[in-house]
């Protein structure tokens, strides 16, 4: 599995976990508010979800999955997720890969 596929798998798991948590609370997540950077990496994935998607540039690498009936009324009606940790992990892997070998 390539890096892109691994990244997308982790992103799918992140989104599905947030949806599942909201459903366990008795809510019906139906919207995704996403930053520009989040959309850049996830557009292929979120097109297949049954969520209305709105771009909020200020969210950057983050997205909010929510039940639109209760957003703003109940704190538990939404989950904020971020791709920032996934991007940082990818950057570190690239840095480590490019480090020279150290001989004893």
JSON list of C-alpha atoms in Angstrom, two decimals:
[
{"chain": "A", "resi": 1, "resn": "UNK", "atom": "CA", "xyz": [0.00, 0.00, 0.00]},
{"chain": "A", "resi": 2, "resn": "UNK", "atom": "CA", "xyz": [1.38, 3.39, -0.99]},
{"chain": "A", "resi": 3, "resn": "UNK", "atom": "CA", "xyz": [1.66, 6.44, 1.22]},
{"chain": "A", "resi": 4, "resn": "UNK", "atom": "CA", "xyz": [-1.33, 8.14, -0.41]},
{"chain": "A", "resi": 5, "resn": "UNK", "atom": "CA", "xyz": [-3.56, 5.11, 0.11]},
{"chain": "A", "resi": 6, "resn": "UNK", "atom": "CA", "xyz": [-2.40, 4.80, 3.73]},
{"chain": "A", "resi": 7, "resn": "UNK", "atom": "CA", "xyz": [-3.09, 8.51, 4.31]},
{"chain": "A", "resi": 8, "resn": "UNK", "atom": "CA", "xyz": [-6.57, 8.19, 2.77]},
{"chain": "A", "resi": 9, "resn": "UNK", "atom": "CA", "xyz": [-7.32, 5.08, 4.86]},
{"chain": "A", "resi": 10, "resn": "UNK", "atom": "CA", "xyz": [-6.39, 6.97, 8.03]},
{"chain": "A", "resi": 11, "resn": "UNK", "atom": "CA", "xyz": [-8.53, 9.90, 6.95]},
{"chain": "A", "resi": 12, "resn": "UNK", "atom": "CA", "xyz": [-11.51, 7.65, 6.22]},
{"chain": "A", "resi": 13, "resn": "UNK", "atom": "CA", "xyz": [-11.13, 6.08, 9.66]},
{"chain": "A", "resi": 14, "resn": "UNK", "atom": "CA", "xyz": [-10.98, 9.54, 11.28]},
{"chain": "A", "resi": 15, "resn": "UNK", "atom": "CA", "xyz": [-14.18, 10.65, 9.53]},
{"chain": "A", "resi": 16, "resn": "UNK", "atom": "CA", "xyz": [-16.02, 7.38, 10.22]},
{"chain": "A", "resi": 17, "resn": "UNK", "atom": "CA", "xyz": [-15.06, 7.49, 13.89]},
{"chain": "A", "resi": 18, "resn": "UNK", "atom": "CA", "xyz": [-16.49, 11.01, 14.26]},
{"chain": "A", "resi": 19, "resn": "UNK", "atom": "CA", "xyz": [-19.70, 9.96, 12.49]},
{"chain": "A", "resi": 20, "resn": "UNK", "atom": "CA", "xyz": [-20.01, 6.83, 14.64]},
{"chain": "A", "resi": 21, "resn": "UNK", "atom": "CA", "xyz": [-19.48, 8.82, 17.88]},
{"chain": "A", "resi": 22, "resn": "UNK", "atom": "CA", "xyz": [-22.24, 11.24, 16.93]},
{"chain": "A", "resi": 23, "resn": "UNK", "atom": "CA", "xyz": [-24.60, 8.40, 16.04]},
{"chain": "A", "resi": 24, "resn": "UNK", "atom": "CA", "xyz": [-23.88, 6.73, 19.39]},
{"chain": "A", "resi": 25, "resn": "UNK", "atom": "CA", "xyz": [-25.01, 9.99, 21.03]},
{"chain": "A", "resi": 26, "resn": "UNK", "atom": "CA", "xyz": [-28.34, 9.61, 19.21]},
{"chain": "A", "resi": 27, "resn": "UNK", "atom": "CA", "xyz": [-27.56, 12.28, 16.63]},
{"chain": "A", "resi": 28, "resn": "UNK", "atom": "CA", "xyz": [-27.74, 12.19, 12.83]},
{"chain": "A", "resi": 29, "resn": "UNK", "atom": "CA", "xyz": [-24.62, 13.78, 11.36]},
{"chain": "A", "resi": 30, "resn": "UNK", "atom": "CA", "xyz": [-25.57, 15.36, 8.04]},
{"chain": "A", "resi": 31, "resn": "UNK", "atom": "CA", "xyz": [-23.11, 18.21, 7.40]},
{"chain": "A", "resi": 32, "resn": "UNK", "atom": "CA", "xyz": [-19.37, 18.62, 7.05]},
{"chain": "A", "resi": 33, "resn": "UNK", "atom": "CA", "xyz": [-17.83, 22.07, 7.48]},
{"chain": "A", "resi": 34, "resn": "UNK", "atom": "CA", "xyz": [-14.32, 21.81, 6.10]},
{"chain": "A", "resi": 35, "resn": "UNK", "atom": "CA", "xyz": [-11.29, 24.03, 5.72]},
{"chain": "A", "resi": 36, "resn": "UNK", "atom": "CA", "xyz": [-9.66, 24.51, 2.34]},
{"chain": "A", "resi": 37, "resn": "UNK", "atom": "CA", "xyz": [-6.67, 22.31, 3.16]},
{"chain": "A", "resi": 38, "resn": "UNK", "atom": "CA", "xyz": [-8.91, 19.56, 4.53]},
{"chain": "A", "resi": 39, "resn": "UNK", "atom": "CA", "xyz": [-10.92, 19.58, 1.30]},
{"chain": "A", "resi": 40, "resn": "UNK", "atom": "CA", "xyz": [-7.78, 19.47, -0.81]},
{"chain": "A", "resi": 41, "resn": "UNK", "atom": "CA", "xyz": [-6.80, 16.13, 0.72]},
{"chain": "A", "resi": 42, "resn": "UNK", "atom": "CA", "xyz": [-10.24, 14.60, 1.23]},
{"chain": "A", "resi": 43, "resn": "UNK", "atom": "CA", "xyz": [-12.43, 15.61, -1.70]},
{"chain": "A", "resi": 44, "resn": "UNK", "atom": "CA", "xyz": [-12.42, 12.13, -3.25]},
{"chain": "A", "resi": 45, "resn": "UNK", "atom": "CA", "xyz": [-13.44, 10.56, 0.06]},
{"chain": "A", "resi": 46, "resn": "UNK", "atom": "CA", "xyz": [-16.19, 12.93, 1.16]},
{"chain": "A", "resi": 47, "resn": "UNK", "atom": "CA", "xyz": [-17.99, 12.84, -2.18]},
{"chain": "A", "resi": 48, "resn": "UNK", "atom": "CA", "xyz": [-19.07, 9.30, -1.29]},
{"chain": "A", "resi": 49, "resn": "UNK", "atom": "CA", "xyz": [-20.50, 10.26, 2.10]},
{"chain": "A", "resi": 50, "resn": "UNK", "atom": "CA", "xyz": [-24.09, 11.31, 2.63]},
{"chain": "A", "resi": 51, "resn": "UNK", "atom": "CA", "xyz": [-23.06, 14.66, 4.12]},
{"chain": "A", "resi": 52, "resn": "UNK", "atom": "CA", "xyz": [-23.68, 18.15, 2.81]},
{"chain": "A", "resi": 53, "resn": "UNK", "atom": "CA", "xyz": [-20.25, 19.76, 2.48]},
{"chain": "A", "resi": 54, "resn": "UNK", "atom": "CA", "xyz": [-19.52, 23.44, 3.10]},
{"chain": "A", "resi": 55, "resn": "UNK", "atom": "CA", "xyz": [-16.11, 25.07, 2.75]},
{"chain": "A", "resi": 56, "resn": "UNK", "atom": "CA", "xyz": [-15.08, 27.32, 5.63]},
{"chain": "A", "resi": 57, "resn": "UNK", "atom": "CA", "xyz": [-11.62, 28.57, 4.66]},
{"chain": "A", "resi": 58, "resn": "UNK", "atom": "CA", "xyz": [-10.79, 29.58, 8.22]},
{"chain": "A", "resi": 59, "resn": "UNK", "atom": "CA", "xyz": [-10.88, 25.94, 9.36]},
{"chain": "A", "resi": 60, "resn": "UNK", "atom": "CA", "xyz": [-7.70, 25.21, 7.37]},
{"chain": "A", "resi": 61, "resn": "UNK", "atom": "CA", "xyz": [-6.68, 21.58, 8.07]},
{"chain": "A", "resi": 62, "resn": "UNK", "atom": "CA", "xyz": [-9.75, 20.93, 10.20]},
{"chain": "A", "resi": 63, "resn": "UNK", "atom": "CA", "xyz": [-13.33, 19.88, 9.59]},
{"chain": "A", "resi": 64, "resn": "UNK", "atom": "CA", "xyz": [-16.46, 19.71, 11.70]},
{"chain": "A", "resi": 65, "resn": "UNK", "atom": "CA", "xyz": [-18.96, 16.91, 11.28]},
{"chain": "A", "resi": 66, "resn": "UNK", "atom": "CA", "xyz": [-22.31, 17.78, 12.81]},
{"chain": "A", "resi": 67, "resn": "UNK", "atom": "CA", "xyz": [-26.02, 17.22, 13.09]},
{"chain": "A", "resi": 68, "resn": "UNK", "atom": "CA", "xyz": [-27.44, 20.39, 11.55]},
{"chain": "A", "resi": 69, "resn": "UNK", "atom": "CA", "xyz": [-30.59, 20.22, 13.67]},
{"chain": "A", "resi": 70, "resn": "UNK", "atom": "CA", "xyz": [-28.60, 20.70, 16.87]},
{"chain": "A", "resi": 71, "resn": "UNK", "atom": "CA", "xyz": [-25.40, 22.51, 15.90]},
{"chain": "A", "resi": 72, "resn": "UNK", "atom": "CA", "xyz": [-25.01, 25.58, 18.07]},
{"chain": "A", "resi": 73, "resn": "UNK", "atom": "CA", "xyz": [-27.55, 24.23, 20.57]},
{"chain": "A", "resi": 74, "resn": "UNK", "atom": "CA", "xyz": [-25.73, 21.20, 21.93]},
{"chain": "A", "resi": 75, "resn": "UNK", "atom": "CA", "xyz": [-21.98, 20.99, 22.37]},
{"chain": "A", "resi": 76, "resn": "UNK", "atom": "CA", "xyz": [-22.06, 17.26, 21.70]},
{"chain": "A", "resi": 77, "resn": "UNK", "atom": "CA", "xyz": [-23.81, 17.78, 18.32]},
{"chain": "A", "resi": 78, "resn": "UNK", "atom": "CA", "xyz": [-20.50, 18.06, 16.46]},
{"chain": "A", "resi": 79, "resn": "UNK", "atom": "CA", "xyz": [-17.00, 16.63, 16.28]},
{"chain": "A", "resi": 80, "resn": "UNK", "atom": "CA", "xyz": [-13.95, 18.53, 15.09]},
{"chain": "A", "resi": 81, "resn": "UNK", "atom": "CA", "xyz": [-11.30, 16.52, 13.30]},
{"chain": "A", "resi": 82, "resn": "UNK", "atom": "CA", "xyz": [-7.96, 17.52, 11.81]},
{"chain": "A", "resi": 83, "resn": "UNK", "atom": "CA", "xyz": [-5.62, 16.16, 9.18]},
{"chain": "A", "resi": 84, "resn": "UNK", "atom": "CA", "xyz": [-2.72, 18.10, 10.70]},
{"chain": "A", "resi": 85, "resn": "UNK", "atom": "CA", "xyz": [-1.36, 15.10, 12.70]},
{"chain": "A", "resi": 86, "resn": "UNK", "atom": "CA", "xyz": [-1.51, 12.93, 9.56]},
{"chain": "A", "resi": 87, "resn": "UNK", "atom": "CA", "xyz": [0.36, 15.56, 7.54]},
{"chain": "A", "resi": 88, "resn": "UNK", "atom": "CA", "xyz": [3.00, 16.00, 10.24]},
{"chain": "A", "resi": 89, "resn": "UNK", "atom": "CA", "xyz": [3.52, 12.23, 10.44]},
{"chain": "A", "resi": 90, "resn": "UNK", "atom": "CA", "xyz": [4.03, 12.12, 6.67]},
{"chain": "A", "resi": 91, "resn": "UNK", "atom": "CA", "xyz": [6.50, 15.03, 6.84]},
{"chain": "A", "resi": 92, "resn": "UNK", "atom": "CA", "xyz": [8.52, 13.32, 9.59]},
{"chain": "A", "resi": 93, "resn": "UNK", "atom": "CA", "xyz": [8.65, 10.05, 7.64]},
{"chain": "A", "resi": 94, "resn": "UNK", "atom": "CA", "xyz": [10.03, 11.98, 4.65]},
{"chain": "A", "resi": 95, "resn": "UNK", "atom": "CA", "xyz": [12.62, 13.75, 6.84]},
{"chain": "A", "resi": 96, "resn": "UNK", "atom": "CA", "xyz": [13.76, 10.50, 8.45]},
{"chain": "A", "resi": 97, "resn": "UNK", "atom": "CA", "xyz": [13.99, 8.79, 5.07]},
{"chain": "A", "resi": 98, "resn": "UNK", "atom": "CA", "xyz": [16.31, 11.52, 3.79]},
{"chain": "A", "resi": 99, "resn": "UNK", "atom": "CA", "xyz": [18.68, 11.51, 6.78]},
{"chain": "A", "resi": 100, "resn": "UNK", "atom": "CA", "xyz": [22.16, 10.17, 6.04]},
{"chain": "A", "resi": 101, "resn": "UNK", "atom": "CA", "xyz": [23.17, 6.84, 7.52]},
{"chain": "A", "resi": 102, "resn": "UNK", "atom": "CA", "xyz": [25.24, 7.07, 10.70]},
{"chain": "A", "resi": 103, "resn": "UNK", "atom": "CA", "xyz": [28.15, 4.65, 10.95]},
{"chain": "A", "resi": 104, "resn": "UNK", "atom": "CA", "xyz": [29.50, 3.38, 14.27]}
]
